Amino acid sequence: MSSDFQDMSTAPTLTLDPFQGQEAKQSPVQQQKEEPALDDSILTEEERRTVDAFAKQIDLTNSALVLQYGAGTQKKMADFSESALENVRSKDLGEVGDLLTGVVKELKNFDEEEEKGFLGIFKKASNKIESMKAKYAKAEANVNEIIKVLEKHQVQLMKDTALLDKMYDLNLTYFKELSMYILAGKKKLQEVRNGELSSLTAKAQATGLPEDAQAAKDLDSMCNRFEKKIHDLELTRMISIQTAPQIRLVQNNDTLMVEKIQSTIVNTIPLWKSQMVLALGVEHSTQAAAAQREVTDMTNQLLRKNAEKLKMATVETAKESERGIVDMDTLKATNESLISTLDEVMNIQKEGRQKRAEAEAELQNMENELKAKLLQIQG
């Protein structure tokens, strides 16, 4: 915004020679009916006294004065309006909106999950965290660049808001100056018409002289011209009235954008960063829980396996502890084998005795036969 308003005075001033004696061209005007007096309640007591004193200095017979009456304030009002319009034209709040939209887009892009569904759980935890950190770093860099530009816009908008306050004060000053010119002019116009013009008209009617009629006509024409000038000032004053809310609208727009930028910088971005920290913390916790779950599952499996082994060992041990040193089946088989062996031995011994008895009988027969034979030989 232009800084031309910084050094302008905000105190209303009235002058009969706004262009310092420069020659002004006259233009034809039409006669108009006198407007009702303007309410002076908007003025202070000191300003009312200034209006009364100024009205006494107005000379309606001075054509240059009538033409330039209030023109200085009109010129300042025109320059002021042009500067204000130029400021509105040069202001590009669309870029701020685009930047704020860019912040939202960056945050939304980061918030989108790359892995969806049940299969995402089986991704390597370390890769997922590294991916999150990389995305965060990229988003943070982009957001920080946008914030830098937003902060520059914020500073400029705050300066503009302060200057708009100055512009509003200047516009109020021009409004008061115009009101004071109009009040002073109407006071003088009423005074001339009720006083000097009435006297000249009465004199012309009384004397019937052409010069007296011309004098009354000339003064009446000057009054009409001055009345038209006052009407022009009233139009300019209306422009000033309309400018005030326009300034406030522009200022309100600037203030809203400053608030949006401020909210983004102090609320949205820190909240996003804290949510990022929480997201990383939750991911770490999720991984720790998954690791703990795996350890617990493995422990349970080992416990189940050990329990089965312990059961089997305990049962076998119990079985073995209940068995005797020699099984009954073994003793029975051994006993049967021993009996069978004894039977066989007895049979063998019996057969041996029989064979020995037979052998002895045979030997006896052989001995007897031998003896008989020998006896035969000797005889």
CSV table of C-alpha atoms in Angstrom, one decimal:
chain,number,residue,atom,x,y,z
A,1,MET,CA,0.0,0.0,0.0
A,2,SER,CA,1.2,3.5,-0.8
A,3,SER,CA,2.7,5.5,2.1
A,4,ASP,CA,1.4,8.8,0.7
A,5,PHE,CA,-1.2,8.9,3.5
A,6,GLN,CA,1.4,8.8,6.3
A,7,ASP,CA,2.2,12.5,6.4
A,8,MET,CA,-1.3,13.8,5.7
A,9,SER,CA,-3.0,15.9,8.4
A,10,THR,CA,-6.2,14.5,9.9
A,11,ALA,CA,-7.4,17.9,11.2
A,12,PRO,CA,-10.1,19.5,8.9
A,13,THR,CA,-9.0,22.9,7.4
A,14,LEU,CA,-11.0,25.4,5.4
A,15,THR,CA,-9.6,27.8,2.8
A,16,LEU,CA,-11.0,30.2,0.2
A,17,ASP,CA,-7.9,29.9,-2.0
A,18,PRO,CA,-7.2,26.1,-2.3
A,19,PHE,CA,-4.9,26.5,-5.4
A,20,GLN,CA,-3.0,29.5,-4.0
A,21,GLY,CA,-4.4,32.1,-6.4
A,22,GLN,CA,-4.2,30.0,-9.6
A,23,GLU,CA,-6.6,31.2,-12.3
A,24,ALA,CA,-9.7,29.0,-12.6
A,25,LYS,CA,-11.9,28.7,-15.6
A,26,GLN,CA,-15.6,29.3,-15.1
A,27,SER,CA,-18.3,27.0,-16.4
A,28,PRO,CA,-22.0,27.7,-16.9
A,29,VAL,CA,-24.3,26.4,-14.2
A,30,GLN,CA,-28.0,26.0,-13.8
A,31,GLN,CA,-30.1,27.6,-11.2
A,32,GLN,CA,-31.3,25.2,-8.5
A,33,LYS,CA,-33.6,25.4,-5.5
A,34,GLU,CA,-32.0,26.0,-2.2
A,35,GLU,CA,-31.3,22.8,-0.2
A,36,PRO,CA,-32.3,22.6,3.4
A,37,ALA,CA,-29.5,23.4,5.9
A,38,LEU,CA,-27.2,20.5,6.7
A,39,ASP,CA,-27.3,19.2,10.3
A,40,ASP,CA,-24.2,20.4,12.1
A,41,SER,CA,-24.5,17.8,15.0
A,42,ILE,CA,-21.5,15.9,13.5
A,43,LEU,CA,-19.3,18.9,14.3
A,44,THR,CA,-17.7,19.8,17.6
A,45,GLU,CA,-18.3,23.2,19.2
A,46,GLU,CA,-15.0,24.5,18.0
A,47,GLU,CA,-15.7,23.3,14.4
A,48,ARG,CA,-19.1,25.1,14.5
A,49,ARG,CA,-17.3,28.3,15.5
A,50,THR,CA,-14.9,27.8,12.6
A,51,VAL,CA,-17.8,27.3,10.2
A,52,ASP,CA,-19.4,30.6,11.4
A,53,ALA,CA,-16.2,32.5,11.1
A,54,PHE,CA,-15.5,31.1,7.7
A,55,ALA,CA,-19.0,31.8,6.4
A,56,LYS,CA,-18.4,35.5,7.1
A,57,GLN,CA,-15.3,35.5,4.8
A,58,ILE,CA,-17.2,34.1,1.7
A,59,ASP,CA,-17.8,36.7,-1.0
A,60,LEU,CA,-20.4,35.5,-3.5
A,61,THR,CA,-19.5,38.3,-5.9
A,62,ASN,CA,-16.0,36.9,-6.3
A,63,SER,CA,-16.3,34.4,-9.3
A,64,ALA,CA,-13.0,32.8,-8.7
A,65,LEU,CA,-13.8,32.2,-5.1
A,66,VAL,CA,-17.2,30.6,-6.0
A,67,LEU,CA,-15.6,28.4,-8.6
A,68,GLN,CA,-12.8,27.2,-6.2
A,69,TYR,CA,-14.9,26.9,-3.1
A,70,GLY,CA,-14.1,23.5,-1.5
A,71,ALA,CA,-12.1,22.5,-4.6
A,72,GLY,CA,-9.0,21.8,-2.5
A,73,THR,CA,-10.8,19.2,-0.5
A,74,GLN,CA,-12.5,17.7,-3.6
A,75,LYS,CA,-9.0,17.4,-5.2
A,76,LYS,CA,-7.6,15.7,-2.1
A,77,MET,CA,-10.7,13.4,-2.0
A,78,ALA,CA,-10.1,12.5,-5.7
A,79,ASP,CA,-6.4,11.8,-5.1
A,80,PHE,CA,-7.3,9.8,-2.0
A,81,SER,CA,-9.9,7.7,-3.9
A,82,GLU,CA,-7.4,7.0,-6.7
A,83,SER,CA,-4.7,5.9,-4.2
A,84,ALA,CA,-7.2,3.7,-2.4
A,85,LEU,CA,-8.4,2.1,-5.6
A,86,GLU,CA,-4.8,1.5,-6.8
A,87,ASN,CA,-4.1,-0.2,-3.5
A,88,VAL,CA,-7.1,-2.6,-4.0
A,89,ARG,CA,-6.0,-3.3,-7.5
A,90,SER,CA,-2.4,-4.1,-6.5
A,91,LYS,CA,-3.4,-6.4,-3.7
A,92,ASP,CA,-3.3,-10.1,-4.6
A,93,LEU,CA,-5.0,-12.0,-1.8
A,94,GLY,CA,-5.5,-14.9,-4.2
A,95,GLU,CA,-1.9,-15.9,-3.7
A,96,VAL,CA,-2.4,-16.1,0.0
A,97,GLY,CA,-5.4,-18.3,-0.6
A,98,ASP,CA,-3.3,-20.5,-2.9
A,99,LEU,CA,-0.6,-20.8,-0.3
A,100,LEU,CA,-3.1,-21.8,2.4
A,101,THR,CA,-4.5,-24.4,0.1
A,102,GLY,CA,-1.0,-25.6,-0.6
A,103,VAL,CA,-0.5,-26.2,3.2
A,104,VAL,CA,-3.7,-28.2,3.4
A,105,LYS,CA,-2.7,-30.2,0.3
A,106,GLU,CA,0.7,-31.0,1.8
A,107,LEU,CA,-0.8,-32.2,5.0
A,108,LYS,CA,-3.4,-34.3,3.2
A,109,ASN,CA,-0.8,-35.9,1.0
A,110,PHE,CA,1.3,-36.9,4.0
A,111,ASP,CA,-1.7,-38.2,5.9
A,112,GLU,CA,-2.5,-40.8,3.1
A,113,GLU,CA,-1.4,-44.3,4.1
A,114,GLU,CA,0.8,-46.1,1.6
A,115,GLU,CA,0.0,-49.5,2.9
A,116,LYS,CA,-3.7,-50.5,3.3
A,117,GLY,CA,-5.3,-53.7,4.3
A,118,PHE,CA,-4.2,-56.7,6.3
A,119,LEU,CA,-1.1,-57.4,4.1
A,120,GLY,CA,0.4,-54.0,5.2
A,121,ILE,CA,1.0,-55.4,8.6
A,122,PHE,CA,3.6,-57.8,7.3
A,123,LYS,CA,5.8,-55.0,5.8
A,124,LYS,CA,9.1,-54.7,7.6
A,125,ALA,CA,8.7,-52.3,10.5
A,126,SER,CA,12.0,-50.5,10.0
A,127,ASN,CA,11.1,-49.8,6.3
A,128,LYS,CA,7.8,-48.4,7.3
A,129,ILE,CA,9.2,-46.0,9.9
A,130,GLU,CA,11.9,-44.9,7.5
A,131,SER,CA,9.3,-44.2,4.9
A,132,MET,CA,7.2,-42.2,7.4
A,133,LYS,CA,10.2,-40.1,8.4
A,134,ALA,CA,11.1,-39.5,4.7
A,135,LYS,CA,7.6,-38.4,3.9
A,136,TYR,CA,7.5,-36.2,7.0
A,137,ALA,CA,10.8,-34.5,6.1
A,138,LYS,CA,9.6,-33.8,2.6
A,139,ALA,CA,6.3,-32.4,3.7
A,140,GLU,CA,7.9,-30.3,6.5
A,141,ALA,CA,10.3,-28.8,4.0
A,142,ASN,CA,7.5,-27.8,1.6
A,143,VAL,CA,5.3,-26.5,4.4
A,144,ASN,CA,8.2,-24.4,5.9
A,145,GLU,CA,8.8,-22.8,2.5
A,146,ILE,CA,5.1,-22.0,2.2
A,147,ILE,CA,5.1,-20.6,5.8
A,148,LYS,CA,8.0,-18.3,5.0
A,149,VAL,CA,6.0,-16.7,2.1
A,150,LEU,CA,2.9,-16.6,4.3
A,151,GLU,CA,4.8,-14.8,7.0
A,152,LYS,CA,5.9,-12.1,4.5
A,153,HIS,CA,2.3,-11.7,3.4
A,154,GLN,CA,1.2,-11.5,7.0
A,155,VAL,CA,3.6,-8.7,7.8
A,156,GLN,CA,2.5,-6.8,4.6
A,157,LEU,CA,-1.2,-7.3,5.5
A,158,MET,CA,-0.6,-6.0,9.0
A,159,LYS,CA,1.1,-2.9,7.6
A,160,ASP,CA,-1.8,-2.4,5.2
A,161,THR,CA,-4.3,-2.8,8.0
A,162,ALA,CA,-2.5,0.0,9.9
A,163,LEU,CA,-2.4,2.2,6.8
A,164,LEU,CA,-6.1,1.6,6.2
A,165,ASP,CA,-6.8,3.0,9.7
A,166,LYS,CA,-4.9,6.1,8.6
A,167,MET,CA,-6.9,6.2,5.4
A,168,TYR,CA,-10.1,5.9,7.3
A,169,ASP,CA,-9.1,8.8,9.5
A,170,LEU,CA,-8.1,10.9,6.5
A,171,ASN,CA,-11.5,10.1,4.8
A,172,LEU,CA,-13.2,11.2,8.0
A,173,THR,CA,-11.2,14.4,7.9
A,174,TYR,CA,-12.2,15.0,4.3
A,175,PHE,CA,-15.8,14.2,5.2
A,176,LYS,CA,-15.7,16.8,8.0
A,177,GLU,CA,-14.0,19.4,5.8
A,178,LEU,CA,-16.7,18.9,3.1
A,179,SER,CA,-19.5,19.1,5.7
A,180,MET,CA,-18.0,22.3,7.1
A,181,TYR,CA,-17.7,23.8,3.6
A,182,ILE,CA,-21.3,22.9,2.9
A,183,LEU,CA,-22.5,24.3,6.2
A,184,ALA,CA,-20.5,27.5,5.8
A,185,GLY,CA,-21.7,27.9,2.2
A,186,LYS,CA,-25.4,27.4,3.1
A,187,LYS,CA,-25.1,29.8,5.9
A,188,LYS,CA,-23.6,32.4,3.7
A,189,LEU,CA,-26.1,31.6,0.9
A,190,GLN,CA,-29.1,32.0,3.3
A,191,GLU,CA,-27.6,35.2,4.7
A,192,VAL,CA,-27.1,36.8,1.2
A,193,ARG,CA,-30.5,35.7,-0.1
A,194,ASN,CA,-32.3,36.9,3.0
A,195,GLY,CA,-30.3,40.0,3.2
A,196,GLU,CA,-28.5,41.7,0.3
A,197,LEU,CA,-30.4,39.9,-2.5
A,198,SER,CA,-33.7,40.7,-0.9
A,199,SER,CA,-32.7,44.4,-0.5
A,200,LEU,CA,-31.5,44.6,-4.2
A,201,THR,CA,-34.7,43.0,-5.4
A,202,ALA,CA,-36.8,45.3,-3.4
A,203,LYS,CA,-34.8,48.3,-4.6
A,204,ALA,CA,-35.1,47.2,-8.2
A,205,GLN,CA,-38.9,46.8,-7.8
A,206,ALA,CA,-39.1,50.2,-6.2
A,207,THR,CA,-37.0,52.2,-8.6
A,208,GLY,CA,-37.7,50.3,-11.8
A,209,LEU,CA,-34.2,51.2,-13.0
A,210,PRO,CA,-32.4,48.7,-15.3
A,211,GLU,CA,-29.2,48.9,-13.4
A,212,ASP,CA,-30.9,48.0,-10.2
A,213,ALA,CA,-32.6,45.1,-11.8
A,214,GLN,CA,-29.3,43.9,-13.3
A,215,ALA,CA,-27.6,44.2,-10.0
A,216,ALA,CA,-30.3,42.0,-8.4
A,217,LYS,CA,-30.1,39.6,-11.3
A,218,ASP,CA,-26.3,39.3,-11.2
A,219,LEU,CA,-26.4,38.6,-7.4
A,220,ASP,CA,-29.1,36.0,-7.9
A,221,SER,CA,-27.0,34.3,-10.6
A,222,MET,CA,-24.0,34.2,-8.3
A,223,CYS,CA,-26.2,32.7,-5.6
A,224,ASN,CA,-27.4,30.1,-8.0
A,225,ARG,CA,-23.8,29.3,-9.1
A,226,PHE,CA,-22.7,29.0,-5.5
A,227,GLU,CA,-25.7,26.8,-4.7
A,228,LYS,CA,-24.6,24.5,-7.5
A,229,LYS,CA,-21.1,24.5,-6.1
A,230,ILE,CA,-22.5,23.4,-2.7
A,231,HIS,CA,-24.4,20.6,-4.4
A,232,ASP,CA,-21.2,19.4,-6.0
A,233,LEU,CA,-19.6,19.4,-2.6
A,234,GLU,CA,-22.5,17.3,-1.3
A,235,LEU,CA,-21.9,14.8,-4.1
A,236,THR,CA,-18.3,14.6,-3.1
A,237,ARG,CA,-19.3,14.3,0.5
A,238,MET,CA,-21.5,11.3,-0.4
A,239,ILE,CA,-18.5,9.7,-2.1
A,240,SER,CA,-16.6,10.1,1.2
A,241,ILE,CA,-19.5,8.5,3.1
A,242,GLN,CA,-19.4,5.5,0.7
A,243,THR,CA,-15.6,5.3,1.0
A,244,ALA,CA,-15.7,4.7,4.7
A,245,PRO,CA,-17.4,1.3,4.7
A,246,GLN,CA,-15.3,0.3,1.6
A,247,ILE,CA,-12.1,1.0,3.5
A,248,ARG,CA,-13.4,-1.1,6.4
A,249,LEU,CA,-14.4,-3.9,4.1
A,250,VAL,CA,-10.9,-4.0,2.6
A,251,GLN,CA,-9.4,-3.8,6.1
A,252,ASN,CA,-11.6,-6.6,7.3
A,253,ASN,CA,-10.5,-8.8,4.4
A,254,ASP,CA,-6.9,-8.1,5.3
A,255,THR,CA,-7.6,-8.8,9.0
A,256,LEU,CA,-9.3,-12.1,8.1
A,257,MET,CA,-6.3,-13.2,6.0
A,258,VAL,CA,-3.9,-12.3,8.8
A,259,GLU,CA,-6.0,-14.3,11.2
A,260,LYS,CA,-6.0,-17.3,8.8
A,261,ILE,CA,-2.3,-17.1,8.3
A,262,GLN,CA,-1.8,-16.7,12.1
A,263,SER,CA,-4.0,-19.7,12.8
A,264,THR,CA,-2.1,-21.8,10.2
A,265,ILE,CA,1.3,-20.8,11.7
A,266,VAL,CA,0.5,-21.1,15.4
A,267,ASN,CA,-2.2,-23.9,15.3
A,268,THR,CA,-2.4,-26.0,12.2
A,269,ILE,CA,1.4,-26.5,11.6
A,270,PRO,CA,2.3,-27.2,15.3
A,271,LEU,CA,-0.7,-29.6,15.6
A,272,TRP,CA,0.4,-31.4,12.5
A,273,LYS,CA,4.0,-31.7,13.8
A,274,SER,CA,2.7,-33.0,17.1
A,275,GLN,CA,0.5,-35.5,15.3
A,276,MET,CA,3.5,-36.6,13.4
A,277,VAL,CA,5.5,-37.2,16.6
A,278,LEU,CA,2.5,-39.2,17.9
A,279,ALA,CA,2.3,-41.2,14.7
A,280,LEU,CA,5.9,-42.2,14.9
A,281,GLY,CA,5.4,-43.0,18.6
A,282,VAL,CA,2.4,-45.1,17.8
A,283,GLU,CA,4.3,-46.9,15.1
A,284,HIS,CA,7.1,-47.6,17.5
A,285,SER,CA,4.6,-48.9,20.0
A,286,THR,CA,2.9,-51.0,17.4
A,287,GLN,CA,6.2,-52.6,16.4
A,288,ALA,CA,7.1,-53.2,20.1
A,289,ALA,CA,3.7,-54.7,20.6
A,290,ALA,CA,4.2,-56.9,17.5
A,291,ALA,CA,7.6,-58.0,18.8
A,292,GLN,CA,6.2,-58.7,22.2
A,293,ARG,CA,3.4,-60.7,20.6
A,294,GLU,CA,5.9,-62.8,18.7
A,295,VAL,CA,7.9,-63.4,21.9
A,296,THR,CA,4.7,-64.3,23.7
A,297,ASP,CA,3.6,-66.7,20.9
A,298,MET,CA,7.0,-68.3,20.9
A,299,THR,CA,7.0,-68.7,24.6
A,300,ASN,CA,3.5,-70.2,24.6
A,301,GLN,CA,4.6,-72.6,21.8
A,302,LEU,CA,7.7,-73.6,23.9
A,303,LEU,CA,5.6,-74.0,27.0
A,304,ARG,CA,3.1,-76.2,25.1
A,305,LYS,CA,5.9,-78.4,23.7
A,306,ASN,CA,7.7,-78.6,27.0
A,307,ALA,CA,4.4,-79.5,28.7
A,308,GLU,CA,3.9,-82.3,26.2
A,309,LYS,CA,7.4,-83.6,26.7
A,310,LEU,CA,7.1,-83.3,30.5
A,311,LYS,CA,3.8,-85.2,30.3
A,312,MET,CA,5.4,-88.0,28.3
A,313,ALA,CA,8.4,-88.2,30.5
A,314,THR,CA,6.3,-88.2,33.7
A,315,VAL,CA,4.1,-90.9,32.4
A,316,GLU,CA,7.0,-93.1,31.3
A,317,THR,CA,8.7,-92.5,34.6
A,318,ALA,CA,5.6,-93.4,36.5
A,319,LYS,CA,5.2,-96.5,34.4
A,320,GLU,CA,8.8,-97.6,35.0
A,321,SER,CA,8.6,-96.8,38.7
A,322,GLU,CA,5.7,-99.1,39.0
A,323,ARG,CA,7.3,-102.0,37.3
A,324,GLY,CA,9.2,-104.7,39.3
A,325,ILE,CA,12.9,-105.5,38.8
A,326,VAL,CA,11.9,-108.6,36.7
A,327,ASP,CA,8.6,-108.8,34.9
A,328,MET,CA,6.2,-111.6,35.8
A,329,ASP,CA,6.1,-112.6,32.2
A,330,THR,CA,9.8,-112.9,32.2
A,331,LEU,CA,9.8,-115.0,35.4
A,332,LYS,CA,7.0,-117.2,34.0
A,333,ALA,CA,8.9,-117.8,30.7
A,334,THR,CA,12.1,-118.4,32.7
A,335,ASN,CA,10.3,-120.8,35.0
A,336,GLU,CA,8.8,-122.7,32.1
A,337,SER,CA,12.2,-122.8,30.4
A,338,LEU,CA,13.8,-124.1,33.5
A,339,ILE,CA,11.2,-126.8,34.0
A,340,SER,CA,11.5,-127.8,30.4
A,341,THR,CA,15.3,-127.9,30.8
A,342,LEU,CA,15.0,-130.1,33.9
A,343,ASP,CA,12.6,-132.4,32.1
A,344,GLU,CA,15.0,-132.8,29.3
A,345,VAL,CA,17.9,-133.4,31.7
A,346,MET,CA,15.8,-136.1,33.5
A,347,ASN,CA,14.9,-137.7,30.3
A,348,ILE,CA,18.6,-137.6,29.2
A,349,GLN,CA,19.6,-139.1,32.6
A,350,LYS,CA,17.0,-141.8,32.3
A,351,GLU,CA,18.0,-142.7,28.8
A,352,GLY,CA,21.7,-142.7,30.0
A,353,ARG,CA,20.9,-145.1,32.8
A,354,GLN,CA,19.0,-147.3,30.4
A,355,LYS,CA,21.8,-147.3,28.0
A,356,ARG,CA,24.4,-147.9,30.7
A,357,ALA,CA,22.2,-150.9,32.0
A,358,GLU,CA,22.0,-152.3,28.6
A,359,ALA,CA,25.7,-151.8,28.1
A,360,GLU,CA,26.5,-153.5,31.4
A,361,ALA,CA,24.3,-156.4,30.4
A,362,GLU,CA,25.9,-156.6,27.1
A,363,LEU,CA,29.4,-156.5,28.6
A,364,GLN,CA,28.3,-159.2,31.0
A,365,ASN,CA,27.2,-161.4,28.1
A,366,MET,CA,30.4,-160.7,26.3
A,367,GLU,CA,32.5,-161.5,29.4
A,368,ASN,CA,30.5,-164.7,29.8
A,369,GLU,CA,31.0,-165.7,26.2
A,370,LEU,CA,34.7,-164.9,26.4
A,371,LYS,CA,35.1,-167.1,29.5
A,372,ALA,CA,33.3,-170.0,27.9
A,373,LYS,CA,35.4,-169.8,24.9
A,374,LEU,CA,38.5,-169.8,26.9
A,375,LEU,CA,37.4,-172.8,28.8
A,376,GLN,CA,36.8,-174.7,25.6
A,377,ILE,CA,40.3,-174.0,24.5
A,378,GLN,CA,41.9,-175.3,27.7
A,379,GLY,CA,40.1,-178.6,27.7
